[in-house]
Coordinates of C-alpha atoms (C1' of nucleotides) in Angstrom, one line a residue:
Chain A
M289 CA 13.8 41.0 71.9
R290 CA 13.7 39.5 68.4
R291 CA 10.2 40.5 67.5
D292 CA 9.8 40.0 63.8
I293 CA 6.7 39.5 61.8
F294 CA 7.1 35.7 61.6
Q295 CA 7.3 35.5 65.3
A296 CA 4.3 37.7 65.6
I297 CA 2.1 35.3 63.5
A298 CA 3.5 32.2 65.1
D299 CA 0.9 32.4 67.9
P300 CA -2.6 31.3 66.9
T301 CA -4.3 33.8 69.2
R302 CA -2.4 36.6 67.5
R303 CA -3.4 35.3 64.1
A304 CA -7.0 35.3 65.2
I305 CA -6.6 38.9 66.5
I306 CA -5.1 39.9 63.2
A307 CA -8.1 38.4 61.3
L308 CA -10.5 40.0 63.7
I309 CA -9.3 43.6 63.3
A310 CA -8.5 43.3 59.6
M311 CA -11.9 44.7 58.7
Q312 CA -12.5 47.1 61.5
A313 CA -10.6 48.6 64.4
M314 CA -11.4 47.2 67.8
T315 CA -10.7 47.9 71.5
P316 CA -8.8 45.4 73.7
N317 CA -12.0 44.5 75.6
A318 CA -13.9 43.9 72.4
I319 CA -11.2 41.7 71.1
A320 CA -10.9 39.8 74.4
A321 CA -14.6 39.1 74.3
H322 CA -13.9 36.9 71.3
F323 CA -11.4 34.7 73.1
D324 CA -11.3 32.6 76.2
T325 CA -8.7 34.9 77.8
T326 CA -8.3 38.0 79.8
R327 CA -8.0 41.6 78.4
Q328 CA -4.5 41.7 79.8
A329 CA -3.4 38.8 77.8
V330 CA -4.9 40.3 74.7
S331 CA -3.1 43.6 75.6
K332 CA 0.2 41.7 75.6
H333 CA -0.5 40.3 72.2
L334 CA -1.4 43.8 70.9
R335 CA 1.8 45.1 72.3
I336 CA 3.8 42.5 70.4
L337 CA 1.8 43.2 67.2
S338 CA 2.5 46.9 67.8
E339 CA 6.2 46.3 68.2
C340 CA 6.2 44.5 64.8
E341 CA 4.3 47.4 63.3
L342 CA 1.5 45.0 62.3
I343 CA -1.1 47.2 64.0
D344 CA -2.0 50.8 64.5
Q345 CA -3.8 52.4 67.4
Q346 CA -6.1 55.3 67.7
Q347 CA -7.3 56.7 71.0
N348 CA -10.8 57.8 71.4
G349 CA -11.5 59.1 74.9
R350 CA -10.4 56.3 77.2
E351 CA -10.9 53.7 74.5
I352 CA -8.1 52.6 72.2
Y353 CA -8.9 51.2 68.8
Y354 CA -6.5 48.8 67.2
Q355 CA -6.4 48.3 63.5
L356 CA -4.4 46.1 61.2
K357 CA -1.7 47.7 59.1
I358 CA -2.3 45.6 56.0
D359 CA 0.8 46.7 54.2
K360 CA 2.9 44.9 56.8
I361 CA 1.3 41.6 56.0
K362 CA 2.8 42.0 52.5
E363 CA 6.2 41.2 54.0
I364 CA 5.1 37.6 54.4
D365 CA 4.0 37.6 50.8
Q366 CA 7.4 38.9 49.8
W367 CA 9.2 36.2 51.7
L368 CA 6.9 33.7 50.0
E369 CA 7.7 35.1 46.5
P370 CA 10.8 32.9 45.6
F371 CA 9.0 29.8 46.8
R372 CA 5.9 30.7 44.8
K373 CA 8.1 30.6 41.8
L374 CA 9.1 27.0 42.7
W375 CA 5.6 25.7 42.9
E376 CA 4.5 27.5 39.8
D377 CA 7.3 26.0 37.9
R378 CA 6.3 22.6 39.1
F379 CA 2.8 23.3 38.1
E380 CA 4.0 24.3 34.6
N381 CA 6.0 21.1 34.4
L382 CA 3.0 19.1 35.3
D383 CA 1.0 21.0 32.8
R384 CA 3.5 20.2 30.0
Y385 CA 3.5 16.7 31.1
L386 CA -0.2 16.4 30.9
A387 CA -0.2 18.1 27.5
N388 CA 2.3 15.5 26.4
I389 CA 0.2 12.6 27.5
Q390 CA -2.7 14.2 25.7
K391 CA -0.8 14.5 22.5
N392 CA 0.5 11.0 22.5
K393 CA -2.6 9.1 23.5
N394 CA -4.5 6.9 21.0
Chain B
M931 CA 3.5 19.9 71.0
R932 CA 1.8 22.6 69.0
R933 CA 4.0 22.3 65.9
D934 CA 2.3 24.1 63.1
I935 CA 3.8 25.6 60.1
F936 CA 3.6 29.1 61.4
Q937 CA 5.6 28.1 64.4
A938 CA 8.0 26.3 62.2
I939 CA 8.9 29.4 60.2
A940 CA 9.0 31.6 63.2
D941 CA 12.6 30.7 63.8
P942 CA 15.1 32.6 61.6
T943 CA 17.5 29.6 61.4
R944 CA 14.7 27.4 60.3
R945 CA 13.7 29.9 57.6
A946 CA 17.3 29.9 56.4
I947 CA 17.4 26.1 56.3
I948 CA 14.2 26.1 54.3
A949 CA 15.7 28.6 51.8
L950 CA 18.8 26.5 51.7
I951 CA 17.3 23.2 50.9
A952 CA 14.6 24.6 48.6
M953 CA 16.7 24.0 45.5
Q954 CA 18.6 20.9 46.4
A955 CA 18.5 18.3 49.1
M956 CA 21.2 18.5 51.7
T957 CA 22.6 16.5 54.6
P958 CA 22.6 17.8 58.2
N959 CA 26.3 18.4 58.2
A960 CA 26.2 20.3 55.0
I961 CA 23.4 22.5 56.3
A962 CA 25.2 23.1 59.6
A963 CA 28.3 24.2 57.7
H964 CA 26.3 27.2 56.6
F965 CA 25.4 28.3 60.1
D966 CA 27.2 29.2 63.3
T967 CA 25.7 26.2 65.2
T968 CA 26.2 22.5 65.8
R969 CA 24.9 19.7 63.7
Q970 CA 22.8 18.6 66.6
A971 CA 21.0 21.9 66.7
V972 CA 20.4 21.7 63.0
S973 CA 19.2 18.2 63.5
K974 CA 16.6 19.4 66.0
H975 CA 15.4 22.0 63.6
L976 CA 15.1 19.4 60.9
R977 CA 13.1 17.3 63.2
I978 CA 10.7 20.1 63.8
L979 CA 10.4 20.8 60.1
S980 CA 9.8 17.1 59.6
E981 CA 7.0 17.0 62.2
C982 CA 5.4 19.9 60.3
E983 CA 5.8 18.0 57.1
L984 CA 7.7 20.8 55.6
I985 CA 10.6 18.6 54.6
D986 CA 11.2 15.2 53.2
Q987 CA 14.2 12.9 53.8
Q988 CA 16.0 10.3 51.7
Q989 CA 18.6 8.0 53.1
N990 CA 21.7 7.3 51.0
G991 CA 24.1 5.0 52.9
R992 CA 24.8 6.7 56.1
E993 CA 23.9 10.1 54.8
I994 CA 20.4 11.5 55.0
Y995 CA 19.3 14.1 52.5
Y996 CA 16.6 16.6 53.5
Q997 CA 14.5 18.4 51.0
L998 CA 11.8 21.0 51.1
K999 CA 8.2 19.9 50.5
I1000 CA 7.2 23.0 48.6
D1001 CA 3.5 22.2 48.6
K1002 CA 3.4 22.7 52.4
I1003 CA 4.6 26.3 51.9
K1004 CA 1.4 26.9 50.1
E1005 CA -0.4 26.8 53.3
I1006 CA 1.0 30.1 54.3
D1007 CA 0.0 31.4 50.9
Q1008 CA -3.5 30.2 51.7
W1009 CA -3.6 31.9 55.0
L1010 CA -2.5 35.1 53.3
E1011 CA -5.3 34.9 50.7
P1012 CA -8.0 36.9 52.4
F1013 CA -5.5 39.6 53.4
R1014 CA -4.2 39.8 49.8
K1015 CA -7.8 40.7 48.9
L1016 CA -7.7 43.5 51.3
W1017 CA -4.6 45.1 50.0
E1018 CA -5.6 44.6 46.4
D1019 CA -8.9 46.3 47.1
R1020 CA -7.1 49.2 48.7
F1021 CA -4.9 49.4 45.6
E1022 CA -8.0 49.5 43.4
N1023 CA -9.5 52.2 45.6
L1024 CA -6.4 54.2 45.3
D1025 CA -6.5 53.6 41.6
R1026 CA -10.1 54.9 41.3
Y1027 CA -9.2 57.8 43.5
L1028 CA -6.3 58.8 41.3
A1029 CA -8.5 58.3 38.2
N1030 CA -11.0 60.7 39.8
I1031 CA -8.4 63.3 40.5
Q1032 CA -7.3 63.0 36.9
K1033 CA -10.9 63.5 35.7
N1034 CA -11.6 66.5 37.8
K1035 CA -8.4 68.4 37.4
N1036 CA -8.2 71.7 35.5
Chain C
dA1007 C1' -16.8 64.3 94.6
dA1008 C1' -17.1 59.3 94.6
dT1009 C1' -17.3 55.3 91.7
dT1010 C1' -16.9 52.7 87.7
dT1011 C1' -14.7 51.5 83.5
dG1012 C1' -10.9 51.0 80.0
dC1013 C1' -6.5 50.7 79.6
dG1014 C1' -1.1 49.8 79.9
dA1015 C1' 2.8 48.2 82.8
dA1016 C1' 5.2 45.4 85.9
dA1017 C1' 5.9 41.3 88.7
dC1018 C1' 5.4 36.7 88.8
dC1019 C1' 4.7 31.6 87.3
dG1020 C1' 4.6 27.4 84.7
dA1021 C1' 5.4 25.5 80.2
dA1022 C1' 7.8 25.3 76.1
dA1023 C1' 11.7 26.2 73.1
dA1024 C1' 16.5 26.4 71.6
dG1025 C1' 21.0 25.0 72.3
dT1026 C1' 24.8 22.0 74.3
dT1027 C1' 26.8 17.7 75.6
dG1028 C1' 27.1 12.9 75.6
dC1029 C1' 25.7 8.6 73.9
dG1030 C1' 24.9 4.6 70.7
dC1031 C1' 24.2 2.8 66.2
dA1032 C1' 25.1 2.1 61.4
dT1033 C1' 27.9 2.8 57.5
dA1034 C1' 32.1 3.7 55.5
dT1035 C1' 37.3 3.5 55.3
dA1036 C1' 42.0 2.0 56.8
Chain D
dT226 C1' 39.1 -6.0 62.4
dA227 C1' 39.9 -1.4 64.1
dT228 C1' 38.9 3.4 63.4
dA229 C1' 36.5 7.3 61.6
dT230 C1' 32.3 9.4 60.0
dG231 C1' 27.3 10.7 59.7
dC232 C1' 23.6 10.5 62.1
dG233 C1' 19.4 10.5 65.6
dC234 C1' 18.2 10.5 70.3
dA235 C1' 18.0 11.7 75.2
dA236 C1' 19.3 14.4 79.2
dC237 C1' 20.2 18.8 80.8
dT238 C1' 20.5 24.1 81.0
dT239 C1' 19.1 28.6 79.8
dT240 C1' 16.1 31.6 77.7
dT241 C1' 11.7 32.9 76.0
dC242 C1' 6.8 32.8 75.9
dG243 C1' 2.0 33.1 77.2
dG244 C1' -0.9 33.8 80.8
dT245 C1' -2.5 35.7 85.5
dT246 C1' -2.6 38.9 89.2
dT247 C1' -1.9 43.3 90.8
dC248 C1' -1.4 48.0 90.4
dG249 C1' -2.0 52.9 88.9
dC250 C1' -3.8 56.3 85.8
dA251 C1' -7.1 58.7 83.0
dA252 C1' -11.7 59.2 81.3
dA253 C1' -16.5 58.4 81.9
dT254 C1' -20.6 58.0 84.9
dT255 C1' -23.3 58.6 89.2

DNA sequence: AATTTGCGAAACCGAAAAGTTGCGCATATA
DNA sequence: TATATGCGCAACTTTTCGGTTTCGCAAATT
């Protein structure tokens, strides 16, 4: 099983789950209620997210609350980092370009 | 075909291709030389990246140069935005917490 | 004690993905 | 003009994925 974070966020349902539990921990049933799918399907997604260490779980009686591990999301941000440099550079170039036009007009 | 950007970057080979052509445009053969796979496989990945509008192509004789469309990568950054708020908030809380400890010590 | 509820795990299924092979076309090169 | 090269496309195969169904277990509820 490959199971990395990029594969985890590839599925739209999983992204929705991530967004859902970002603010507060939720049980599988509560999560499933937000989607047009069964609890078992959600459970499977939660398992994948767990394997990627994107979520935490906390048992409370027979209920299990799942919660986002926000730090893990940072890994995507880190992957993005070098690319961000690229588009910031391009923005600066545009900036300079515009400044130049400004200077030379009239 | 689902074909969104998140699915596009889910594959490790495609992420490698993206990183490879970020700085300079490359032909399929040149790209394939960097991996342990055939040109056709790379071609397929390029096709997917094209469908997601993650890359550009420019024909030069019988060679086709593929190049990253850096702007599209921003979409991931945008998705990340609300989560970034979360971990920045947490950082600020930690900051306040530490400041508090500092204040109350001795 | 019997029943309901919340859950994970396993078995199964159809659809999609990733890679290979073979082809044809266009552009170079001999 | 004949041959080699760079490429995309289509057919095919194997693997993976997302979902459903079924099951068993533990914790609540009656």
